[in-house]
PDB file of C-alpha atoms in Angstrom:
ATOM      1  CA  MET E   1      13.481 -24.020  18.401  1.00 72.00           C
ATOM      2  CA  LEU E   2      10.008 -24.771  19.717  1.00 73.00           C
ATOM      3  CA  ALA E   3       9.866 -21.356  21.387  1.00 73.00           C
ATOM      4  CA  ASP E   4      10.689 -19.641  18.077  1.00 74.00           C
ATOM      5  CA  LEU E   5       8.010 -21.644  16.289  1.00 67.00           C
ATOM      6  CA  LEU E   6       5.404 -20.778  18.934  1.00 66.00           C
ATOM      7  CA  ASP E   7       6.412 -17.122  18.819  1.00 69.00           C
ATOM      8  CA  ALA E   8       6.015 -17.024  15.027  1.00 67.00           C
ATOM      9  CA  LEU E   9       2.662 -18.817  15.230  1.00 66.00           C
ATOM     10  CA  GLY E  10       1.468 -16.422  17.925  1.00 68.00           C
ATOM     11  CA  GLY E  11       2.519 -13.432  15.810  1.00 65.00           C
ATOM     12  CA  ALA E  12       0.619 -14.813  12.830  1.00 62.00           C
ATOM     13  CA  LEU E  13      -2.531 -15.332  14.899  1.00 61.00           C
ATOM     14  CA  VAL E  14      -2.332 -11.771  16.251  1.00 59.00           C
ATOM     15  CA  ALA E  15      -1.897 -10.417  12.708  1.00 56.00           C
ATOM     16  CA  VAL E  16      -4.961 -12.327  11.493  1.00 59.00           C
ATOM     17  CA  GLY E  17      -7.021 -11.063  14.431  1.00 58.00           C
ATOM     18  CA  GLU E  18      -5.987  -7.460  13.845  1.00 53.00           C
ATOM     19  CA  ALA E  19      -6.675  -7.707  10.113  1.00 53.00           C
ATOM     20  CA  ARG E  20     -10.217  -8.838  10.840  1.00 57.00           C
ATOM     21  CA  ARG E  21     -10.805  -5.716  12.969  1.00 63.00           C
ATOM     22  CA  GLY E  22     -10.054  -3.365  10.081  1.00 81.00           C
ATOM     23  CA  PRO E  23      -7.497  -0.578   9.787  1.00 90.00           C
ATOM     24  CA  ARG E  24      -5.713   1.039  12.712  1.00 93.00           C
ATOM     25  CA  TYR E  25      -5.666   4.839  12.836  1.00 94.00           C
ATOM     26  CA  VAL E  26      -2.517   6.776  13.692  1.00 94.00           C
ATOM     27  CA  HIS E  27      -2.129  10.556  13.602  1.00 93.00           C
ATOM     28  CA  GLY E  28       0.973  11.582  11.702  1.00 94.00           C
ATOM     29  CA  ARG E  29       2.698  13.332   8.839  1.00 94.00           C
ATOM     30  CA  ILE E  30       4.266  11.812   5.722  1.00 94.00           C
ATOM     31  CA  ARG E  31       7.017  13.528   3.710  1.00 94.00           C
ATOM     32  CA  LEU E  32       7.955  12.043   0.337  1.00 94.00           C
ATOM     33  CA  THR E  33      11.756  11.694   0.094  1.00 94.00           C
ATOM     34  CA  ARG E  34      12.145   9.600  -3.072  1.00 93.00           C
ATOM     35  CA  GLY E  35       9.958   8.674  -6.003  1.00 91.00           C
ATOM     36  CA  GLU E  36       6.494   9.915  -6.766  1.00 85.00           C
ATOM     37  CA  ILE E  37       2.925   9.317  -5.736  1.00 84.00           C
ATOM     38  CA  GLU E  38      -0.283  10.897  -6.988  1.00 83.00           C
ATOM     39  CA  GLY E  39      -1.317  13.765  -4.734  1.00 77.00           C
ATOM     40  CA  LEU E  40       2.117  14.364  -3.202  1.00 81.00           C
ATOM     41  CA  SER E  41       5.230  16.055  -4.577  1.00 82.00           C
ATOM     42  CA  GLN E  42       8.856  15.661  -3.466  1.00 84.00           C
ATOM     43  CA  LEU E  43       9.517  16.944   0.097  1.00 82.00           C
ATOM     44  CA  GLU E  44       5.859  17.959   0.513  1.00 85.00           C
ATOM     45  CA  ASP E  45       4.078  17.019   3.750  1.00 89.00           C
ATOM     46  CA  VAL E  46       0.642  15.516   4.133  1.00 92.00           C
ATOM     47  CA  GLY E  47      -0.720  15.145   7.652  1.00 93.00           C
ATOM     48  CA  GLY E  48      -3.728  13.932   9.578  1.00 94.00           C
ATOM     49  CA  GLU E  49      -5.269  10.629  10.628  1.00 95.00           C
ATOM     50  CA  ALA E  50      -3.733   7.774   8.671  1.00 95.00           C
ATOM     51  CA  ALA E  51      -5.586   4.499   8.159  1.00 96.00           C
ATOM     52  CA  VAL E  52      -2.985   1.735   8.446  1.00 96.00           C
ATOM     53  CA  ASP E  53      -3.722  -1.734   7.145  1.00 94.00           C
ATOM     54  CA  HIS E  54      -1.794  -4.604   5.572  1.00 93.00           C
ATOM     55  CA  ARG E  55       0.890  -3.017   3.317  1.00 95.00           C
ATOM     56  CA  THR E  56      -1.279   0.146   2.949  1.00 96.00           C
ATOM     57  CA  ILE E  57      -1.351   3.638   4.467  1.00 96.00           C
ATOM     58  CA  ILE E  58      -4.108   6.092   3.530  1.00 95.00           C
ATOM     59  CA  ILE E  59      -3.731   9.675   4.729  1.00 94.00           C
ATOM     60  CA  ASN E  60      -6.092  12.330   3.380  1.00 91.00           C
ATOM     61  CA  ASP E  61      -6.176  11.825  -0.425  1.00 88.00           C
ATOM     62  CA  VAL E  62      -2.834   9.991  -0.564  1.00 92.00           C
ATOM     63  CA  THR E  63      -2.750   6.184  -0.702  1.00 94.00           C
ATOM     64  CA  LEU E  64       0.525   4.310  -0.308  1.00 94.00           C
ATOM     65  CA  THR E  65       0.526   0.622  -1.268  1.00 95.00           C
ATOM     66  CA  GLY E  66       3.189  -2.038  -0.902  1.00 96.00           C
ATOM     67  CA  VAL E  67       4.356  -0.350   2.307  1.00 96.00           C
ATOM     68  CA  ALA E  68       7.308  -1.650   4.329  1.00 96.00           C
ATOM     69  CA  ILE E  69       8.506   0.063   7.507  1.00 95.00           C
ATOM     70  CA  ALA E  70      11.993   0.344   9.009  1.00 94.00           C
ATOM     71  CA  PRO E  71      12.529  -1.487  12.309  1.00 90.00           C
ATOM     72  CA  GLN E  72      13.954   1.558  14.138  1.00 92.00           C
ATOM     73  CA  PRO E  73      13.093   5.284  14.119  1.00 94.00           C
ATOM     74  CA  LEU E  74      15.461   7.617  12.273  1.00 94.00           C
ATOM     75  CA  ARG E  75      15.178  10.360  14.892  1.00 94.00           C
ATOM     76  CA  ILE E  76      12.916  12.033  17.442  1.00 93.00           C
ATOM     77  CA  SER E  77      10.874  15.024  16.292  1.00 90.00           C
ATOM     78  CA  TYR E  78       7.716  16.920  17.241  1.00 86.00           C
ATOM     79  CA  LEU E  79       4.152  16.984  15.897  1.00 85.00           C
ATOM     80  CA  ASP E  80       3.012  20.592  16.287  1.00 80.00           C
ATOM     81  CA  ASP E  81      -0.606  19.958  15.360  1.00 73.00           C
ATOM     82  CA  ILE E  82      -1.123  17.616  18.331  1.00 77.00           C
ATOM     83  CA  ASP E  83       1.591  19.142  20.549  1.00 84.00           C
ATOM     84  CA  GLN E  84       3.426  15.884  21.123  1.00 88.00           C
ATOM     85  CA  ARG E  85       6.915  14.385  20.790  1.00 92.00           C
ATOM     86  CA  ALA E  86       7.192  12.128  17.778  1.00 94.00           C
ATOM     87  CA  GLN E  87       9.356   9.496  16.143  1.00 96.00           C
ATOM     88  CA  VAL E  88      10.317   9.668  12.487  1.00 96.00           C
ATOM     89  CA  VAL E  89      10.377   6.304  10.727  1.00 96.00           C
ATOM     90  CA  ARG E  90      11.419   5.502   7.188  1.00 97.00           C
ATOM     91  CA  ILE E  91       8.870   3.761   4.992  1.00 96.00           C
ATOM     92  CA  GLU E  92       9.200   2.371   1.494  1.00 96.00           C
ATOM     93  CA  PHE E  93       6.251   1.805  -0.810  1.00 95.00           C
ATOM     94  CA  ASP E  94       5.474   1.019  -4.437  1.00 94.00           C
ATOM     95  CA  GLY E  95       7.048   3.961  -6.246  1.00 88.00           C
ATOM     96  CA  GLY E  96       9.307   5.486  -3.610  1.00 93.00           C
ATOM     97  CA  ALA E  97      10.184   6.186   0.000  1.00 95.00           C
ATOM     98  CA  ALA E  98       9.075   8.624   2.669  1.00 95.00           C
ATOM     99  CA  GLU E  99       9.567   9.696   6.259  1.00 96.00           C
ATOM    100  CA  TRP E 100       6.546   9.112   8.482  1.00 96.00           C
ATOM    101  CA  THR E 101       6.320  11.167  11.664  1.00 95.00           C
ATOM    102  CA  ILE E 102       4.105   9.491  14.268  1.00 95.00           C
ATOM    103  CA  PRO E 103       3.552  10.072  18.005  1.00 94.00           C
ATOM    104  CA  GLU E 104       6.402   8.806  20.163  1.00 93.00           C
ATOM    105  CA  SER E 105       3.858   6.786  22.160  1.00 93.00           C
ATOM    106  CA  THR E 106       2.986   4.660  19.087  1.00 93.00           C
ATOM    107  CA  ASN E 107       4.181   1.088  19.532  1.00 93.00           C
ATOM    108  CA  LEU E 108       6.409   0.637  16.493  1.00 91.00           C
ATOM    109  CA  GLN E 109       6.548  -3.159  16.849  1.00 90.00           C
ATOM    110  CA  LYS E 110       2.735  -3.447  16.713  1.00 91.00           C
ATOM    111  CA  LEU E 111       2.631  -1.010  13.794  1.00 92.00           C
ATOM    112  CA  ARG E 112       5.184  -3.119  11.871  1.00 91.00           C
ATOM    113  CA  LYS E 113       3.058  -6.217  12.503  1.00 90.00           C
ATOM    114  CA  ARG E 114      -0.030  -4.357  11.310  1.00 92.00           C
ATOM    115  CA  ILE E 115       1.682  -3.306   8.081  1.00 92.00           C
ATOM    116  CA  GLY E 116       3.120  -6.773   7.678  1.00 89.00           C
ATOM    117  CA  ALA E 117       6.467  -5.898   6.100  1.00 86.00           C
ATOM    118  CA  SER E 118       9.727  -4.329   7.168  1.00 83.00           C
ATOM    119  CA  PHE E 119      13.160  -3.861   5.644  1.00 76.00           C
TER     120      PHE E 119
END
């Protein structure tokens, strides 16, 4: 019980510290699978450096708010533009859902803490 409480408190302190440092940047590609968002149509990709912050992902001219990320990748893929193996994770946001392809080396647990919500 005490260990769980300390773990939760430690996680909260880490999240506050990371939030004070500003957004984290992750190279990737987002494909809209459900819903709509300004600047992106169904099954269209947008790729590049994504700024990831609390419940927000900004990639090129596309801003996703109210973001929640799945705890496990859907599958392994490949990012041609950076010639690297990748993991595909499902994200949900205000207005829809998407698949986010990020480098396999990205620590998904830290990314989920950075976003601050999962489903």
